[in-house]
mmCIF file of C-alpha atoms in Angstrom:
data_model
loop_
_atom_site.group_PDB
_atom_site.id
_atom_site.type_symbol
_atom_site.label_atom_id
_atom_site.label_comp_id
_atom_site.label_asym_id
_atom_site.label_seq_id
_atom_site.Cartn_x
_atom_site.Cartn_y
_atom_site.Cartn_z
ATOM 1 C CA MET L 14 11.404 20.820 -25.274
ATOM 2 C CA ALA L 15 10.582 21.770 -21.688
ATOM 3 C CA LYS L 16 8.432 19.308 -19.754
ATOM 4 C CA THR L 17 5.953 19.453 -16.896
ATOM 5 C CA VAL L 18 5.722 16.964 -14.034
ATOM 6 C CA TRP L 19 2.641 16.495 -11.868
ATOM 7 C CA VAL L 20 3.446 15.527 -8.276
ATOM 8 C CA PHE L 21 0.943 14.292 -5.712
ATOM 9 C CA PRO L 22 1.245 14.770 -1.932
ATOM 10 C CA GLY L 23 0.610 12.063 0.624
ATOM 11 C CA GLN L 24 -0.577 11.790 4.199
ATOM 12 C CA GLY L 25 0.096 14.942 6.187
ATOM 13 C CA SER L 26 -0.999 17.333 3.440
ATOM 14 C CA GLN L 27 -4.720 16.952 4.151
ATOM 15 C CA ALA L 28 -6.709 20.025 5.196
ATOM 16 C CA VAL L 29 -10.194 20.393 6.628
ATOM 17 C CA GLY L 30 -12.553 21.618 3.900
ATOM 18 C CA MET L 31 -10.491 20.302 0.997
ATOM 19 C CA GLY L 32 -12.559 19.361 -2.041
ATOM 20 C CA SER L 33 -15.686 21.256 -1.005
ATOM 21 C CA ASP L 34 -15.530 23.479 -4.100
ATOM 22 C CA LEU L 35 -15.390 20.363 -6.317
ATOM 23 C CA ALA L 36 -18.667 18.900 -5.035
ATOM 24 C CA ASP L 37 -20.918 19.972 -7.918
ATOM 25 C CA LEU L 38 -18.551 19.220 -10.794
ATOM 26 C CA ALA L 39 -17.506 15.856 -9.371
ATOM 27 C CA LYS L 40 -20.714 14.617 -7.765
ATOM 28 C CA ASP L 41 -20.591 11.300 -9.638
ATOM 29 C CA LYS L 42 -16.997 10.624 -8.561
ATOM 30 C CA PHE L 43 -17.827 11.428 -4.943
ATOM 31 C CA ALA L 44 -20.870 9.124 -5.140
ATOM 32 C CA GLU L 45 -18.737 6.319 -6.622
ATOM 33 C CA ALA L 46 -16.215 6.776 -3.820
ATOM 34 C CA GLU L 47 -18.943 6.584 -1.190
ATOM 35 C CA ASP L 48 -20.198 3.303 -2.673
ATOM 36 C CA ILE L 49 -16.687 1.824 -2.395
ATOM 37 C CA LEU L 50 -15.759 3.254 0.997
ATOM 38 C CA GLY L 51 -19.118 3.152 2.771
ATOM 39 C CA TRP L 52 -18.696 6.740 3.932
ATOM 40 C CA SER L 53 -18.673 10.237 2.433
ATOM 41 C CA VAL L 54 -15.347 11.767 1.448
ATOM 42 C CA LEU L 55 -16.819 15.259 1.525
ATOM 43 C CA GLY L 56 -18.308 14.512 4.934
ATOM 44 C CA GLN L 57 -14.937 13.435 6.332
ATOM 45 C CA CYS L 58 -13.232 16.433 4.750
ATOM 46 C CA GLN L 59 -15.634 18.662 6.676
ATOM 47 C CA SER L 60 -14.987 16.875 9.986
ATOM 48 C CA ASP L 61 -12.545 18.032 12.633
ATOM 49 C CA GLU L 62 -8.813 17.924 12.062
ATOM 50 C CA SER L 63 -8.145 14.896 14.274
ATOM 51 C CA GLN L 64 -10.821 12.840 12.517
ATOM 52 C CA LEU L 65 -9.474 13.694 9.060
ATOM 53 C CA ALA L 66 -5.935 12.884 10.249
ATOM 54 C CA ASN L 67 -6.977 9.292 10.990
ATOM 55 C CA THR L 68 -5.154 7.121 8.429
ATOM 56 C CA LEU L 69 -8.391 5.269 7.636
ATOM 57 C CA TYR L 70 -9.873 8.488 6.277
ATOM 58 C CA THR L 71 -6.843 10.551 5.276
ATOM 59 C CA GLN L 72 -5.537 8.273 2.558
ATOM 60 C CA PRO L 73 -8.820 7.642 0.675
ATOM 61 C CA CYS L 74 -9.791 11.323 0.954
ATOM 62 C CA LEU L 75 -6.509 12.505 -0.521
ATOM 63 C CA TYR L 76 -6.667 9.944 -3.324
ATOM 64 C CA VAL L 77 -10.224 10.917 -4.276
ATOM 65 C CA ILE L 78 -9.571 14.668 -4.214
ATOM 66 C CA GLU L 79 -6.350 14.328 -6.196
ATOM 67 C CA CYS L 80 -7.965 12.077 -8.812
ATOM 68 C CA ILE L 81 -10.810 14.538 -9.278
ATOM 69 C CA LEU L 82 -8.306 17.350 -9.835
ATOM 70 C CA VAL L 83 -6.575 15.124 -12.407
ATOM 71 C CA ASP L 84 -9.879 14.585 -14.217
ATOM 72 C CA LEU L 85 -10.640 18.294 -14.321
ATOM 73 C CA LEU L 86 -7.176 19.208 -15.561
ATOM 74 C CA LYS L 87 -7.290 16.574 -18.291
ATOM 75 C CA ALA L 88 -10.826 17.548 -19.311
ATOM 76 C CA GLN L 89 -9.570 21.004 -20.226
ATOM 77 C CA GLY L 90 -6.662 19.624 -22.219
ATOM 78 C CA THR L 91 -3.902 19.876 -19.605
ATOM 79 C CA HIS L 92 -1.587 16.856 -19.381
ATOM 80 C CA PRO L 93 1.741 16.027 -17.690
ATOM 81 C CA ASP L 94 4.914 14.716 -19.289
ATOM 82 C CA LEU L 95 5.871 12.775 -16.146
ATOM 83 C CA VAL L 96 4.226 12.009 -12.799
ATOM 84 C CA ALA L 97 5.358 11.175 -9.265
ATOM 85 C CA GLY L 98 3.679 10.900 -5.885
ATOM 86 C CA HIS L 99 4.923 10.910 -2.307
ATOM 87 C CA SER L 100 3.927 7.679 -0.513
ATOM 88 C CA LEU L 101 0.101 7.590 -0.792
ATOM 89 C CA GLY L 102 0.420 10.148 -3.591
ATOM 90 C CA GLU L 103 1.993 7.498 -5.813
ATOM 91 C CA TYR L 104 -1.464 5.949 -6.222
ATOM 92 C CA SER L 105 -2.795 9.255 -7.544
ATOM 93 C CA ALA L 106 0.205 9.478 -9.863
ATOM 94 C CA LEU L 107 -0.520 5.998 -11.235
ATOM 95 C CA TYR L 108 -4.146 7.006 -11.804
ATOM 96 C CA ALA L 109 -2.984 10.150 -13.620
ATOM 97 C CA ALA L 110 -0.809 7.938 -15.843
ATOM 98 C CA ASP L 111 -3.814 5.673 -16.616
ATOM 99 C CA VAL L 112 -2.172 2.616 -15.030
ATOM 100 C CA PHE L 113 -5.456 1.684 -13.311
ATOM 101 C CA ASP L 114 -8.930 3.198 -13.118
ATOM 102 C CA PHE L 115 -10.383 5.258 -10.274
ATOM 103 C CA ALA L 116 -12.289 2.425 -8.599
ATOM 104 C CA ALA L 117 -9.385 -0.047 -8.712
ATOM 105 C CA GLY L 118 -7.044 2.528 -7.206
ATOM 106 C CA LEU L 119 -9.511 3.483 -4.479
ATOM 107 C CA CYS L 120 -10.029 -0.146 -3.492
ATOM 108 C CA LEU L 121 -6.256 -0.498 -3.126
ATOM 109 C CA VAL L 122 -5.982 2.728 -1.130
ATOM 110 C CA LYS L 123 -8.856 1.686 1.148
ATOM 111 C CA ARG L 124 -7.168 -1.616 2.021
ATOM 112 C CA ARG L 125 -3.754 0.051 2.349
ATOM 113 C CA ALA L 126 -5.191 2.557 4.813
ATOM 114 C CA GLU L 127 -6.825 -0.211 6.843
ATOM 115 C CA LEU L 128 -3.611 -2.219 7.082
ATOM 116 C CA MET L 129 -1.486 0.807 7.950
ATOM 117 C CA ALA L 130 -3.999 1.972 10.562
ATOM 118 C CA GLN L 131 -3.704 -1.429 12.240
ATOM 119 C CA ALA L 132 0.076 -1.177 12.455
ATOM 120 C CA ALA L 133 1.431 -0.748 15.994
ATOM 121 C CA ASP L 134 4.626 -0.839 18.028
ATOM 122 C CA GLY L 135 6.483 1.482 15.701
ATOM 123 C CA ALA L 136 7.560 5.107 15.600
ATOM 124 C CA MET L 137 8.606 7.762 13.109
ATOM 125 C CA ALA L 138 10.411 11.072 13.474
ATOM 126 C CA ALA L 139 11.208 13.986 11.200
ATOM 127 C CA LEU L 140 14.764 15.324 11.344
ATOM 128 C CA MET L 141 15.745 18.739 10.018
ATOM 129 C CA GLY L 142 19.141 20.385 9.753
ATOM 130 C CA PHE L 143 21.604 17.517 10.196
ATOM 131 C CA ASP L 144 24.907 16.218 8.912
ATOM 132 C CA ARG L 145 24.180 13.546 6.293
ATOM 133 C CA ASP L 146 27.294 11.494 7.045
ATOM 134 C CA GLU L 147 26.520 11.488 10.761
ATOM 135 C CA LEU L 148 22.939 10.425 10.073
ATOM 136 C CA ASP L 149 24.010 7.633 7.725
ATOM 137 C CA GLN L 150 26.455 6.355 10.327
ATOM 138 C CA ALA L 151 23.816 6.415 13.068
ATOM 139 C CA LEU L 152 21.333 4.509 10.913
ATOM 140 C CA ALA L 153 23.967 1.964 9.933
ATOM 141 C CA THR L 154 24.932 1.255 13.536
ATOM 142 C CA THR L 155 21.483 1.359 15.170
ATOM 143 C CA GLU L 156 19.439 -1.788 14.768
ATOM 144 C CA GLY L 157 15.714 -1.391 14.153
ATOM 145 C CA VAL L 158 15.600 1.995 12.410
ATOM 146 C CA VAL L 159 15.796 3.022 8.747
ATOM 147 C CA LEU L 160 15.526 6.077 6.535
ATOM 148 C CA ALA L 161 11.820 6.145 5.621
ATOM 149 C CA ASN L 162 11.539 9.405 3.667
ATOM 150 C CA ASP L 163 14.607 10.990 2.087
ATOM 151 C CA ASN L 164 12.799 14.240 1.357
ATOM 152 C CA SER L 165 15.652 16.696 0.810
ATOM 153 C CA SER L 166 19.216 17.359 1.909
ATOM 154 C CA ALA L 167 17.825 19.132 4.972
ATOM 155 C CA GLN L 168 14.803 16.996 5.883
ATOM 156 C CA VAL L 169 14.281 13.272 6.348
ATOM 157 C CA VAL L 170 11.956 10.948 8.234
ATOM 158 C CA ILE L 171 13.258 7.919 10.114
ATOM 159 C CA SER L 172 11.153 4.900 11.034
ATOM 160 C CA GLY L 173 11.493 1.849 13.252
ATOM 161 C CA THR L 174 11.108 0.655 16.815
ATOM 162 C CA PRO L 175 10.419 3.432 19.357
ATOM 163 C CA ALA L 176 13.731 2.787 21.145
ATOM 164 C CA ALA L 177 15.778 2.842 17.936
ATOM 165 C CA VAL L 178 14.097 6.003 16.637
ATOM 166 C CA GLU L 179 14.718 7.702 19.987
ATOM 167 C CA ALA L 180 18.368 6.611 19.919
ATOM 168 C CA VAL L 181 18.972 8.238 16.527
ATOM 169 C CA MET L 182 17.024 11.379 17.475
ATOM 170 C CA THR L 183 19.142 11.943 20.573
ATOM 171 C CA GLY L 184 22.382 10.568 19.173
ATOM 172 C CA ILE L 185 22.982 13.043 16.358
ATOM 173 C CA LYS L 186 22.983 16.814 16.175
ATOM 174 C CA THR L 187 19.928 18.292 14.407
ATOM 175 C CA LYS L 188 18.353 21.694 14.098
ATOM 176 C CA ARG L 189 15.025 20.079 14.928
ATOM 177 C CA ALA L 190 13.753 16.548 15.594
ATOM 178 C CA VAL L 191 10.033 15.843 15.917
ATOM 179 C CA LYS L 192 8.261 12.567 16.613
ATOM 180 C CA LEU L 193 5.350 12.040 14.224
ATOM 181 C CA ASN L 194 1.872 11.247 15.475
ATOM 182 C CA VAL L 195 1.627 7.813 13.861
ATOM 183 C CA GLY L 196 1.148 4.364 15.358
ATOM 184 C CA GLY L 197 3.278 2.396 12.929
ATOM 185 C CA ALA L 198 6.767 2.400 11.480
ATOM 186 C CA PHE L 199 5.690 3.178 7.918
ATOM 187 C CA HIS L 200 8.186 2.594 5.086
ATOM 188 C CA SER L 201 10.274 0.232 7.186
ATOM 189 C CA PRO L 202 10.767 -3.544 7.471
ATOM 190 C CA LEU L 203 8.378 -3.512 10.447
ATOM 191 C CA MET L 204 5.559 -3.119 7.909
ATOM 192 C CA ALA L 205 6.417 -6.482 6.304
ATOM 193 C CA PRO L 206 3.360 -8.388 7.633
ATOM 194 C CA ALA L 207 0.983 -5.699 6.352
ATOM 195 C CA ALA L 208 2.904 -5.456 3.076
ATOM 196 C CA HIS L 209 2.688 -9.218 2.552
ATOM 197 C CA GLU L 210 -1.091 -9.176 2.955
ATOM 198 C CA PHE L 211 -1.431 -6.118 0.743
ATOM 199 C CA ASP L 212 0.772 -7.562 -2.000
ATOM 200 C CA GLN L 213 -1.585 -10.525 -2.360
ATOM 201 C CA ILE L 214 -4.369 -8.049 -3.155
ATOM 202 C CA LEU L 215 -2.184 -5.886 -5.364
ATOM 203 C CA ALA L 216 -1.037 -8.885 -7.397
ATOM 204 C CA ASP L 217 -4.560 -9.423 -8.733
ATOM 205 C CA VAL L 218 -5.012 -5.834 -9.977
ATOM 206 C CA PRO L 219 -4.108 -5.331 -13.664
ATOM 207 C CA PHE L 220 -1.542 -2.590 -14.280
ATOM 208 C CA LYS L 221 -1.629 -1.108 -17.779
ATOM 209 C CA THR L 222 1.262 0.551 -19.567
ATOM 210 C CA ALA L 223 1.468 4.114 -18.277
ATOM 211 C CA THR L 224 0.663 6.901 -20.714
ATOM 212 C CA VAL L 225 3.540 8.979 -19.277
ATOM 213 C CA PRO L 226 6.660 7.911 -17.341
ATOM 214 C CA VAL L 227 6.215 7.395 -13.589
ATOM 215 C CA LEU L 228 8.952 8.097 -11.031
ATOM 216 C CA ALA L 229 8.311 5.586 -8.249
ATOM 217 C CA ASN L 230 9.183 6.081 -4.579
ATOM 218 C CA VAL L 231 11.491 3.071 -4.283
ATOM 219 C CA ASP L 232 13.117 3.556 -7.703
ATOM 220 C CA PRO L 233 12.913 6.983 -9.387
ATOM 221 C CA THR L 234 14.063 5.643 -12.756
ATOM 222 C CA PRO L 235 11.276 6.751 -15.163
ATOM 223 C CA THR L 236 9.252 3.896 -16.640
ATOM 224 C CA THR L 237 5.899 3.236 -18.286
ATOM 225 C CA ASP L 238 6.001 -0.557 -17.908
ATOM 226 C CA GLY L 239 3.006 -1.761 -15.909
ATOM 227 C CA ASP L 240 4.688 -4.845 -14.471
ATOM 228 C CA THR L 241 7.662 -2.790 -13.293
ATOM 229 C CA LEU L 242 5.394 -0.186 -11.711
ATOM 230 C CA LYS L 243 3.477 -2.901 -9.857
ATOM 231 C CA LYS L 244 6.692 -4.448 -8.514
ATOM 232 C CA ARG L 245 7.861 -1.050 -7.325
ATOM 233 C CA LEU L 246 4.535 -0.361 -5.628
ATOM 234 C CA MET L 247 4.769 -3.726 -3.871
ATOM 235 C CA GLN L 248 8.065 -2.578 -2.354
ATOM 236 C CA GLN L 249 6.723 0.791 -1.277
ATOM 237 C CA MET L 250 5.177 -0.071 2.105
ATOM 238 C CA THR L 251 8.502 -1.333 3.467
ATOM 239 C CA GLY L 252 10.824 0.715 1.251
ATOM 240 C CA SER L 253 12.157 4.243 1.525
ATOM 241 C CA VAL L 254 10.526 7.181 -0.253
ATOM 242 C CA ARG L 255 13.434 8.519 -2.324
ATOM 243 C CA TRP L 256 11.978 11.982 -2.899
ATOM 244 C CA ARG L 257 15.320 13.806 -2.939
ATOM 245 C CA GLU L 258 16.426 11.604 -5.838
ATOM 246 C CA ILE L 259 13.119 12.163 -7.626
ATOM 247 C CA SER L 260 13.692 15.917 -7.309
ATOM 248 C CA LEU L 261 17.233 15.655 -8.639
ATOM 249 C CA ILE L 262 16.203 13.634 -11.685
ATOM 250 C CA LEU L 263 13.619 16.184 -12.869
ATOM 251 C CA PRO L 264 16.062 18.574 -14.598
ATOM 252 C CA GLU L 265 17.807 15.560 -16.153
ATOM 253 C CA GLN L 266 14.452 14.630 -17.721
ATOM 254 C CA GLY L 267 14.021 18.114 -19.196
ATOM 255 C CA VAL L 268 11.445 19.219 -16.622
ATOM 256 C CA ASP L 269 11.150 22.946 -16.017
ATOM 257 C CA THR L 270 7.694 23.112 -14.386
ATOM 258 C CA VAL L 271 6.378 21.228 -11.346
ATOM 259 C CA ILE L 272 2.647 21.219 -10.633
ATOM 260 C CA GLU L 273 1.659 19.901 -7.211
ATOM 261 C CA VAL L 274 -1.826 18.438 -7.617
ATOM 262 C CA GLY L 275 -3.508 18.245 -4.230
ATOM 263 C CA PRO L 276 -3.696 20.155 -0.960
ATOM 264 C CA GLY L 277 -0.779 22.190 0.310
ATOM 265 C CA ARG L 278 2.690 22.964 -0.997
ATOM 266 C CA VAL L 279 4.789 20.413 0.875
ATOM 267 C CA LEU L 280 6.263 18.755 -2.207
ATOM 268 C CA ALA L 281 6.866 22.045 -3.989
ATOM 269 C CA GLY L 282 8.816 23.212 -0.946
ATOM 270 C CA LEU L 283 10.929 20.059 -0.863
ATOM 271 C CA ILE L 284 11.665 20.225 -4.582
ATOM 272 C CA LYS L 285 12.547 23.922 -4.348
ATOM 273 C CA ARG L 286 15.229 23.129 -1.748
ATOM 274 C CA THR L 287 16.775 20.580 -4.114
ATOM 275 C CA CYS L 288 16.239 22.208 -7.545
ATOM 276 C CA ARG L 289 15.898 25.968 -7.232
ATOM 277 C CA SER L 290 15.624 26.584 -10.974
ATOM 278 C CA LEU L 291 12.279 24.838 -11.456
ATOM 279 C CA THR L 292 8.977 26.711 -11.780
ATOM 280 C CA LEU L 293 6.539 25.559 -9.080
ATOM 281 C CA GLN L 294 2.746 25.681 -9.201
ATOM 282 C CA ASN L 295 -0.042 24.297 -7.032
ATOM 283 C CA VAL L 296 -3.510 23.075 -7.996
ATOM 284 C CA GLU L 297 -5.805 22.256 -5.095
ATOM 285 C CA THR L 298 -8.966 24.270 -5.807
ATOM 286 C CA LEU L 299 -11.392 24.688 -8.689
ATOM 287 C CA GLU L 300 -10.232 28.280 -9.066
ATOM 288 C CA GLN L 301 -6.655 27.108 -9.583
ATOM 289 C CA VAL L 302 -7.808 24.508 -12.115
ATOM 290 C CA GLU L 303 -9.671 27.181 -14.048
ATOM 291 C CA ALA L 304 -6.630 29.479 -13.953
ATOM 292 C CA MET L 305 -4.709 26.898 -15.966
ATOM 293 C CA GLN L 306 -7.241 26.491 -18.765
ATOM 294 C CA PRO L 307 -7.461 28.472 -22.026
ATOM 295 C CA SER L 308 -9.325 31.744 -21.638
ATOM 296 C CA GLY L 309 -13.079 31.412 -21.858
ATOM 297 C CA LYS L 310 -13.167 27.626 -21.695
ATOM 298 C CA VAL L 311 -15.854 26.241 -19.378
ATOM 299 C CA PRO L 312 -14.903 23.488 -16.893
ATOM 300 C CA VAL L 313 -16.102 20.048 -17.911
ATOM 301 C CA GLU L 314 -18.119 18.052 -15.411
ATOM 302 C CA CYS L 315 -16.069 15.271 -13.857
ATOM 303 C CA VAL L 316 -17.889 11.969 -14.374
#
C-alpha cells in the first residue's frame, strides 16, 4: 500500500506574511504561543524580512505555523504514514508524530533559537554542482570544517571555522558557492557548548512513543521509540542533517507521496532531485489545507 510522508522545512524557508490566513482558525494556538514566547508570532511574521530572518524569531515562528497546519490537516482526517523535518523542522515532525505536545515543543524551540542565536565565530556555506569525491577529500583533510547538511547529490552545506570554510570553498571546483548569513557554525562540533546546555533541558522533557515512524536528521532509520528519538535529537545540533539519505529511504518505505507542510518548496525540490518518481505536494496556506479535505467538509477550528 502506497504511503505518504509529511516533511517540515527549517530555517531559511520563512516568508513575510506566512500564517496570516490562519489567524482566525488558530487564534488559541497563536495566543498560547505568545504566552510562551512573550511576543506575537503573527506580529513577527508581518515584520520586515531581516527581522523575521533573525534566528530568535525564525525558528519559533516556523514551528508554530507548521504545528497549526498539522492540527488543521489532522482535524479533517488527513494523517501521514511517516514524518521527517529538516533541522528545526524535526521539532514540527515530532509534534506531528505526537512525541510531545505543542507547548513542550515550543519551549524547546525557543531555547534552541536563543542558544543558536548566541553562537559566534563560525561560518557556513552552501555548495552546488561539485564532485562528491573531491568534496569528501577536502573535508577529510581540512581541520575545522564538516558537512552540515547533505541535502542532495548536487547541494550541500558545510560548517566550521571561517578560515576552514573558506579553504574548502576555494579549494574545490563548484558550480556555485555561497556563504550563508549566519553567525554560528550550526550542525558542527563548534556547537558543542550550546548543545551541552540544550541537552540538559531536553533530557527533562518526556518523549512519548511516536504514532508514526520518524526519520531523524542524524539517523534516518525509521523509528517510533521515544527514547531513541530523544537521543537522536540530542545529537542534532552538532550532527549532520542527512537529508539526501532521508530522501533515498522514502521509496524503500513504500512512500509515493511527499507533502511539505510549511512555507516554500525547498524540501520538495531537494527530494525531487534525489527521487524523481515521487508525487510532491505543498501545504502552507489555509486554501491548500482545504484543497486536501473531502468535498464540502468545513475546516475545524484549531484549538
